[in-house]
């Protein structure tokens, strides 16, 4: 048997050849995934692809600023020692950058801080309230016709507050009141998809396809409107209670949608806006949002 050895300078390609069958070697797909390349006889193997270098980390340190752990402690995150542990564990971000250096100083008036992904509010002049608007109250701070309005419930407060969204005169439920304009704009804009939950009492029985129709969209005079979800909560002879969720805020949109499908609303309430629930708050009463609720609102609004 004649066993020929490759001449000097000539490569033996048999060991580097890709096997397309079921035997040894790797497939062309596997070679691409592994980054080892495939060759024809006499061709060199392609070197592995180099990964793009990571973007440089931006320095958020402000020489004349305040130590980060002190800012966190003053914001109510925890004790100074606890805040130092959070920083050392890489759980704190400043302006989108993870900070692990305990000596970092920041400007509390301009920095955006997140701890474990939750926005920490540093401005103690900002106010966040939950208000259960009663029926028969107008969602305005003043009413030219002299009707009861939201502004009457804010008498004595020094902040200039405004309501997030509106509720009809005949609708009861949760209104958020704040002087945080950036958050309020985000919560109201349909682009950010912040959901509102409504409970509507309508004439029954409810057709089986009603939920499907409302999810697919109802044509209104100012354009189509669709709910994000629909479910029947309770049903009695001649009447039903349904829950719908939507992220739009057009004028009287819930009532108009039900009128269009032949089930005009008898009573309407809004128990929830984004992550905040009205809970056991009685109509005409308000309460401050807790830190968890404010952080969840920021997250829902993409801030």
mmCIF file of C-alpha atoms in Angstrom:
data_model
loop_
_atom_site.group_PDB
_atom_site.id
_atom_site.type_symbol
_atom_site.label_atom_id
_atom_site.label_comp_id
_atom_site.label_asym_id
_atom_site.label_seq_id
_atom_site.Cartn_x
_atom_site.Cartn_y
_atom_site.Cartn_z
ATOM 1 C CA UNK A 1 0.000 0.000 0.000
ATOM 2 C CA UNK A 2 1.359 3.316 -1.078
ATOM 3 C CA UNK A 3 1.002 5.862 1.759
ATOM 4 C CA UNK A 4 1.962 9.220 0.412
ATOM 5 C CA UNK A 5 3.013 11.928 2.827
ATOM 6 C CA UNK A 6 2.290 15.527 1.994
ATOM 7 C CA UNK A 7 5.180 17.347 0.493
ATOM 8 C CA UNK A 8 6.963 19.929 2.627
ATOM 9 C CA UNK A 9 4.862 23.125 2.834
ATOM 10 C CA UNK A 10 1.725 21.305 1.706
ATOM 11 C CA UNK A 11 -1.135 21.050 4.228
ATOM 12 C CA UNK A 12 -3.062 17.834 4.808
ATOM 13 C CA UNK A 13 -6.674 19.048 4.514
ATOM 14 C CA UNK A 14 -8.286 15.781 5.447
ATOM 15 C CA UNK A 15 -8.461 16.625 9.177
ATOM 16 C CA UNK A 16 -9.860 20.148 8.623
ATOM 17 C CA UNK A 17 -12.478 19.264 6.051
ATOM 18 C CA UNK A 18 -16.169 19.736 7.035
ATOM 19 C CA UNK A 19 -18.148 16.507 6.944
ATOM 20 C CA UNK A 20 -21.710 17.005 5.741
ATOM 21 C CA UNK A 21 -22.753 13.488 6.561
ATOM 22 C CA UNK A 22 -23.467 11.762 9.841
ATOM 23 C CA UNK A 23 -19.852 10.894 10.598
ATOM 24 C CA UNK A 24 -17.130 12.900 12.356
ATOM 25 C CA UNK A 25 -16.504 16.606 11.897
ATOM 26 C CA UNK A 26 -18.935 19.519 12.196
ATOM 27 C CA UNK A 27 -21.690 20.741 9.956
ATOM 28 C CA UNK A 28 -21.459 24.040 8.117
ATOM 29 C CA UNK A 29 -24.158 25.495 10.443
ATOM 30 C CA UNK A 30 -22.240 24.372 13.537
ATOM 31 C CA UNK A 31 -19.062 25.837 12.175
ATOM 32 C CA UNK A 32 -20.736 29.196 11.648
ATOM 33 C CA UNK A 33 -22.169 29.180 15.158
ATOM 34 C CA UNK A 34 -18.860 28.166 16.714
ATOM 35 C CA UNK A 35 -17.021 30.751 14.640
ATOM 36 C CA UNK A 36 -14.378 28.310 13.407
ATOM 37 C CA UNK A 37 -15.145 28.737 9.712
ATOM 38 C CA UNK A 38 -15.320 26.144 6.957
ATOM 39 C CA UNK A 39 -12.688 25.507 4.324
ATOM 40 C CA UNK A 40 -12.096 24.033 0.971
ATOM 41 C CA UNK A 41 -8.934 22.165 0.313
ATOM 42 C CA UNK A 42 -5.866 24.346 0.668
ATOM 43 C CA UNK A 43 -7.761 27.294 2.176
ATOM 44 C CA UNK A 44 -6.810 28.528 5.668
ATOM 45 C CA UNK A 45 -9.305 28.368 8.528
ATOM 46 C CA UNK A 46 -10.861 31.782 9.269
ATOM 47 C CA UNK A 47 -9.942 33.172 12.686
ATOM 48 C CA UNK A 48 -12.722 33.711 15.286
ATOM 49 C CA UNK A 49 -14.613 36.968 14.939
ATOM 50 C CA UNK A 50 -13.583 39.645 17.365
ATOM 51 C CA UNK A 51 -16.279 41.032 19.630
ATOM 52 C CA UNK A 52 -16.983 44.735 19.514
ATOM 53 C CA UNK A 53 -15.520 46.526 22.507
ATOM 54 C CA UNK A 54 -17.964 47.599 25.204
ATOM 55 C CA UNK A 55 -18.922 51.241 25.347
ATOM 56 C CA UNK A 56 -16.934 53.218 27.849
ATOM 57 C CA UNK A 57 -18.650 53.807 31.183
ATOM 58 C CA UNK A 58 -19.564 57.433 31.709
ATOM 59 C CA UNK A 59 -18.261 59.041 34.879
ATOM 60 C CA UNK A 60 -21.186 60.366 36.943
ATOM 61 C CA UNK A 61 -18.989 61.709 39.753
ATOM 62 C CA UNK A 62 -19.505 65.402 40.556
ATOM 63 C CA UNK A 63 -16.573 66.772 42.524
ATOM 64 C CA UNK A 64 -18.640 69.320 44.452
ATOM 65 C CA UNK A 65 -21.641 67.019 44.835
ATOM 66 C CA UNK A 66 -23.059 65.006 47.742
ATOM 67 C CA UNK A 67 -21.993 61.453 48.561
ATOM 68 C CA UNK A 68 -24.360 58.979 46.936
ATOM 69 C CA UNK A 69 -25.032 56.984 50.123
ATOM 70 C CA UNK A 70 -26.040 60.185 51.928
ATOM 71 C CA UNK A 71 -28.460 61.119 49.136
ATOM 72 C CA UNK A 72 -30.051 57.661 49.262
ATOM 73 C CA UNK A 73 -30.383 57.757 53.053
ATOM 74 C CA UNK A 74 -32.010 61.204 52.952
ATOM 75 C CA UNK A 75 -34.469 59.895 50.333
ATOM 76 C CA UNK A 76 -35.606 57.224 52.785
ATOM 77 C CA UNK A 77 -33.992 54.221 51.091
ATOM 78 C CA UNK A 78 -32.455 53.081 54.383
ATOM 79 C CA UNK A 79 -29.665 53.769 56.826
ATOM 80 C CA UNK A 80 -26.345 55.111 55.566
ATOM 81 C CA UNK A 81 -24.763 51.683 56.119
ATOM 82 C CA UNK A 82 -27.544 49.918 54.223
ATOM 83 C CA UNK A 83 -27.170 52.342 51.310
ATOM 84 C CA UNK A 84 -23.415 51.703 51.220
ATOM 85 C CA UNK A 85 -24.106 47.964 50.926
ATOM 86 C CA UNK A 86 -26.536 48.602 48.058
ATOM 87 C CA UNK A 87 -23.866 50.573 46.203
ATOM 88 C CA UNK A 88 -21.132 47.978 46.824
ATOM 89 C CA UNK A 89 -23.441 45.222 45.544
ATOM 90 C CA UNK A 90 -24.006 47.061 42.238
ATOM 91 C CA UNK A 91 -27.703 47.669 42.861
ATOM 92 C CA UNK A 92 -27.633 51.448 42.360
ATOM 93 C CA UNK A 93 -27.699 53.287 39.024
ATOM 94 C CA UNK A 94 -27.057 56.991 38.518
ATOM 95 C CA UNK A 95 -28.108 58.420 35.156
ATOM 96 C CA UNK A 96 -28.137 54.904 33.694
ATOM 97 C CA UNK A 97 -24.686 53.932 35.040
ATOM 98 C CA UNK A 98 -24.136 51.299 37.735
ATOM 99 C CA UNK A 99 -22.136 52.848 40.573
ATOM 100 C CA UNK A 100 -20.100 50.701 42.977
ATOM 101 C CA UNK A 101 -17.614 53.274 44.266
ATOM 102 C CA UNK A 102 -18.558 54.508 47.749
ATOM 103 C CA UNK A 103 -16.763 57.801 47.227
ATOM 104 C CA UNK A 104 -19.002 58.811 44.316
ATOM 105 C CA UNK A 105 -20.573 62.239 44.665
ATOM 106 C CA UNK A 106 -23.621 63.342 42.667
ATOM 107 C CA UNK A 107 -25.818 66.387 42.132
ATOM 108 C CA UNK A 108 -29.149 65.471 43.793
ATOM 109 C CA UNK A 109 -30.984 68.201 41.864
ATOM 110 C CA UNK A 110 -30.216 66.709 38.455
ATOM 111 C CA UNK A 111 -29.276 63.027 38.982
ATOM 112 C CA UNK A 112 -31.700 60.223 38.141
ATOM 113 C CA UNK A 113 -31.212 57.357 40.584
ATOM 114 C CA UNK A 114 -32.583 53.809 40.440
ATOM 115 C CA UNK A 115 -32.197 51.157 43.135
ATOM 116 C CA UNK A 116 -32.954 47.612 41.990
ATOM 117 C CA UNK A 117 -34.620 49.175 38.947
ATOM 118 C CA UNK A 118 -36.926 51.448 40.962
ATOM 119 C CA UNK A 119 -36.754 55.215 40.502
ATOM 120 C CA UNK A 120 -35.879 57.070 43.699
ATOM 121 C CA UNK A 121 -37.576 60.455 43.999
ATOM 122 C CA UNK A 122 -35.133 63.027 45.392
ATOM 123 C CA UNK A 123 -37.299 66.138 45.071
ATOM 124 C CA UNK A 124 -39.265 66.494 48.305
ATOM 125 C CA UNK A 125 -41.379 69.301 46.816
ATOM 126 C CA UNK A 126 -43.196 66.842 44.545
ATOM 127 C CA UNK A 127 -46.592 65.620 45.726
ATOM 128 C CA UNK A 128 -48.461 62.448 44.699
ATOM 129 C CA UNK A 129 -52.050 61.905 45.857
ATOM 130 C CA UNK A 130 -54.784 59.350 45.214
ATOM 131 C CA UNK A 131 -58.283 60.874 45.162
ATOM 132 C CA UNK A 132 -61.539 58.936 44.952
ATOM 133 C CA UNK A 133 -63.672 61.307 42.902
ATOM 134 C CA UNK A 134 -67.378 61.016 43.742
ATOM 135 C CA UNK A 135 -70.109 61.112 41.121
ATOM 136 C CA UNK A 136 -71.456 64.623 40.589
ATOM 137 C CA UNK A 137 -67.981 66.205 40.752
ATOM 138 C CA UNK A 138 -66.301 67.802 37.727
ATOM 139 C CA UNK A 139 -62.670 66.871 36.938
ATOM 140 C CA UNK A 140 -61.471 70.477 36.942
ATOM 141 C CA UNK A 141 -59.854 72.763 39.486
ATOM 142 C CA UNK A 142 -62.556 75.413 38.867
ATOM 143 C CA UNK A 143 -65.977 75.180 37.245
ATOM 144 C CA UNK A 144 -67.547 78.187 35.521
ATOM 145 C CA UNK A 145 -71.033 76.758 36.081
ATOM 146 C CA UNK A 146 -70.512 76.520 39.822
ATOM 147 C CA UNK A 147 -70.695 72.739 39.985
ATOM 148 C CA UNK A 148 -68.670 70.834 42.598
ATOM 149 C CA UNK A 149 -65.141 70.267 41.273
ATOM 150 C CA UNK A 150 -61.877 68.588 42.253
ATOM 151 C CA UNK A 151 -60.322 71.935 43.176
ATOM 152 C CA UNK A 152 -62.702 72.290 46.125
ATOM 153 C CA UNK A 153 -61.158 69.212 47.735
ATOM 154 C CA UNK A 154 -57.690 70.787 47.540
ATOM 155 C CA UNK A 155 -58.468 74.003 49.403
ATOM 156 C CA UNK A 156 -55.788 74.812 51.931
ATOM 157 C CA UNK A 157 -52.978 73.092 50.029
ATOM 158 C CA UNK A 158 -50.121 75.371 48.989
ATOM 159 C CA UNK A 159 -48.911 73.246 46.042
ATOM 160 C CA UNK A 160 -50.215 73.849 42.544
ATOM 161 C CA UNK A 161 -51.605 70.392 41.822
ATOM 162 C CA UNK A 162 -53.289 69.075 38.713
ATOM 163 C CA UNK A 163 -55.144 65.851 37.976
ATOM 164 C CA UNK A 164 -53.834 63.055 35.771
ATOM 165 C CA UNK A 165 -56.523 62.438 33.167
ATOM 166 C CA UNK A 166 -60.226 62.983 33.682
ATOM 167 C CA UNK A 167 -63.336 61.226 34.888
ATOM 168 C CA UNK A 168 -66.845 62.060 33.693
ATOM 169 C CA UNK A 169 -69.241 64.000 35.916
ATOM 170 C CA UNK A 170 -71.248 60.791 36.460
ATOM 171 C CA UNK A 171 -68.219 58.527 36.976
ATOM 172 C CA UNK A 172 -66.715 57.679 40.338
ATOM 173 C CA UNK A 173 -63.171 56.503 40.929
ATOM 174 C CA UNK A 174 -59.462 57.053 41.142
ATOM 175 C CA UNK A 175 -57.825 60.291 40.073
ATOM 176 C CA UNK A 176 -54.115 60.888 40.593
ATOM 177 C CA UNK A 177 -53.166 64.413 41.680
ATOM 178 C CA UNK A 178 -49.592 65.665 41.425
ATOM 179 C CA UNK A 179 -47.285 68.554 40.605
ATOM 180 C CA UNK A 180 -44.869 66.229 38.782
ATOM 181 C CA UNK A 181 -45.528 67.338 35.210
ATOM 182 C CA UNK A 182 -43.160 64.897 33.534
ATOM 183 C CA UNK A 183 -44.748 61.864 35.164
ATOM 184 C CA UNK A 184 -48.282 63.177 34.605
ATOM 185 C CA UNK A 185 -47.689 63.635 30.864
ATOM 186 C CA UNK A 186 -46.334 60.100 30.538
ATOM 187 C CA UNK A 187 -49.227 58.571 32.453
ATOM 188 C CA UNK A 188 -51.778 60.299 30.206
ATOM 189 C CA UNK A 189 -50.122 59.629 26.853
ATOM 190 C CA UNK A 190 -51.435 56.422 25.186
ATOM 191 C CA UNK A 191 -47.984 55.761 23.688
ATOM 192 C CA UNK A 192 -46.732 54.587 27.084
ATOM 193 C CA UNK A 193 -49.602 52.140 27.516
ATOM 194 C CA UNK A 194 -50.433 52.872 31.160
ATOM 195 C CA UNK A 195 -53.598 50.880 31.768
ATOM 196 C CA UNK A 196 -56.780 52.073 33.471
ATOM 197 C CA UNK A 197 -59.298 49.628 34.933
ATOM 198 C CA UNK A 198 -63.033 50.366 34.794
ATOM 199 C CA UNK A 199 -66.066 48.625 36.272
ATOM 200 C CA UNK A 200 -69.224 49.222 34.232
ATOM 201 C CA UNK A 201 -72.768 48.232 35.070
ATOM 202 C CA UNK A 202 -74.631 47.589 31.809
ATOM 203 C CA UNK A 203 -77.946 46.053 30.741
ATOM 204 C CA UNK A 204 -77.787 42.273 30.470
ATOM 205 C CA UNK A 205 -77.517 39.635 29.308
ATOM 206 C CA UNK A 206 -74.034 40.100 27.864
ATOM 207 C CA UNK A 207 -73.624 38.490 24.411
ATOM 208 C CA UNK A 208 -70.843 35.914 24.236
ATOM 209 C CA UNK A 209 -69.039 37.792 21.488
ATOM 210 C CA UNK A 210 -69.164 41.218 23.153
ATOM 211 C CA UNK A 211 -65.672 40.927 24.657
ATOM 212 C CA UNK A 212 -64.218 39.837 21.325
ATOM 213 C CA UNK A 213 -65.863 42.753 19.521
ATOM 214 C CA UNK A 214 -64.546 45.283 22.006
ATOM 215 C CA UNK A 215 -61.020 43.825 21.923
ATOM 216 C CA UNK A 216 -61.003 43.929 18.119
ATOM 217 C CA UNK A 217 -62.168 47.549 18.117
ATOM 218 C CA UNK A 218 -65.339 49.629 17.971
ATOM 219 C CA UNK A 219 -65.679 52.351 15.368
ATOM 220 C CA UNK A 220 -66.469 55.693 17.021
ATOM 221 C CA UNK A 221 -66.985 59.115 15.469
ATOM 222 C CA UNK A 222 -63.404 60.129 16.332
ATOM 223 C CA UNK A 223 -61.810 56.854 15.236
ATOM 224 C CA UNK A 224 -61.691 53.208 16.323
ATOM 225 C CA UNK A 225 -61.253 52.285 19.989
ATOM 226 C CA UNK A 226 -60.392 48.912 21.525
ATOM 227 C CA UNK A 227 -60.105 47.580 25.048
ATOM 228 C CA UNK A 228 -57.048 45.667 26.251
ATOM 229 C CA UNK A 229 -59.151 43.143 28.175
ATOM 230 C CA UNK A 230 -62.800 42.416 28.955
ATOM 231 C CA UNK A 231 -64.457 40.131 31.484
ATOM 232 C CA UNK A 232 -67.848 39.689 33.100
ATOM 233 C CA UNK A 233 -67.514 40.084 36.870
ATOM 234 C CA UNK A 234 -71.149 39.486 37.845
ATOM 235 C CA UNK A 235 -74.400 38.836 36.050
ATOM 236 C CA UNK A 236 -77.993 39.215 37.279
ATOM 237 C CA UNK A 237 -81.317 39.185 35.429
ATOM 238 C CA UNK A 238 -81.328 42.231 33.180
ATOM 239 C CA UNK A 239 -77.985 43.597 34.430
ATOM 240 C CA UNK A 240 -74.263 42.761 34.390
ATOM 241 C CA UNK A 241 -71.066 44.089 35.914
ATOM 242 C CA UNK A 242 -68.086 43.994 33.537
ATOM 243 C CA UNK A 243 -64.451 44.946 33.947
ATOM 244 C CA UNK A 244 -62.570 46.480 31.063
ATOM 245 C CA UNK A 245 -58.956 47.614 30.819
ATOM 246 C CA UNK A 246 -57.725 50.165 28.296
ATOM 247 C CA UNK A 247 -54.880 52.631 27.939
ATOM 248 C CA UNK A 248 -56.695 55.339 25.986
ATOM 249 C CA UNK A 249 -58.156 58.399 27.656
ATOM 250 C CA UNK A 250 -60.480 59.966 25.107
ATOM 251 C CA UNK A 251 -63.517 61.864 26.355
ATOM 252 C CA UNK A 252 -66.253 59.488 27.599
ATOM 253 C CA UNK A 253 -64.628 56.656 25.684
ATOM 254 C CA UNK A 254 -65.987 53.845 27.878
ATOM 255 C CA UNK A 255 -69.563 55.091 27.743
ATOM 256 C CA UNK A 256 -69.398 55.706 23.996
ATOM 257 C CA UNK A 257 -68.038 52.228 23.293
ATOM 258 C CA UNK A 258 -70.827 50.544 25.231
ATOM 259 C CA UNK A 259 -73.475 52.775 23.635
ATOM 260 C CA UNK A 260 -72.160 51.792 20.205
ATOM 261 C CA UNK A 261 -72.600 48.072 20.946
ATOM 262 C CA UNK A 262 -76.112 48.538 22.360
ATOM 263 C CA UNK A 263 -75.319 48.300 26.091
ATOM 264 C CA UNK A 264 -75.403 51.868 27.473
ATOM 265 C CA UNK A 265 -73.631 52.276 30.802
ATOM 266 C CA UNK A 266 -75.850 52.464 33.892
ATOM 267 C CA UNK A 267 -72.999 53.153 36.350
ATOM 268 C CA UNK A 268 -69.250 53.492 35.911
ATOM 269 C CA UNK A 269 -66.286 53.491 38.287
ATOM 270 C CA UNK A 270 -62.505 53.444 37.886
ATOM 271 C CA UNK A 271 -60.787 51.479 40.688
ATOM 272 C CA UNK A 272 -57.233 51.514 39.304
ATOM 273 C CA UNK A 273 -54.743 53.597 37.309
ATOM 274 C CA UNK A 274 -51.564 51.730 36.370
ATOM 275 C CA UNK A 275 -50.285 50.019 39.540
ATOM 276 C CA UNK A 276 -52.247 52.287 41.932
ATOM 277 C CA UNK A 277 -55.594 51.047 43.321
ATOM 278 C CA UNK A 278 -58.288 53.069 45.029
ATOM 279 C CA UNK A 279 -58.656 50.302 47.628
ATOM 280 C CA UNK A 280 -60.882 51.193 50.572
ATOM 281 C CA UNK A 281 -60.521 54.946 50.025
ATOM 282 C CA UNK A 282 -64.022 56.394 50.353
ATOM 283 C CA UNK A 283 -65.483 58.780 47.732
ATOM 284 C CA UNK A 284 -64.382 62.348 48.390
ATOM 285 C CA UNK A 285 -61.267 61.283 50.315
ATOM 286 C CA UNK A 286 -57.603 61.380 49.314
ATOM 287 C CA UNK A 287 -54.328 59.943 50.541
ATOM 288 C CA UNK A 288 -50.640 60.367 49.673
ATOM 289 C CA UNK A 289 -49.072 57.638 47.571
ATOM 290 C CA UNK A 290 -46.395 55.606 49.306
ATOM 291 C CA UNK A 291 -42.861 55.261 47.946
ATOM 292 C CA UNK A 292 -43.645 51.860 46.436
ATOM 293 C CA UNK A 293 -46.597 53.259 44.472
ATOM 294 C CA UNK A 294 -44.584 56.237 43.210
ATOM 295 C CA UNK A 295 -41.733 53.966 42.102
ATOM 296 C CA UNK A 296 -44.220 51.662 40.326
ATOM 297 C CA UNK A 297 -45.792 54.639 38.540
ATOM 298 C CA UNK A 298 -42.376 55.727 37.290
ATOM 299 C CA UNK A 299 -41.696 52.216 36.052
ATOM 300 C CA UNK A 300 -45.084 52.017 34.312
ATOM 301 C CA UNK A 301 -44.348 55.336 32.597
ATOM 302 C CA UNK A 302 -40.866 54.209 31.513
ATOM 303 C CA UNK A 303 -38.995 56.706 33.691
#
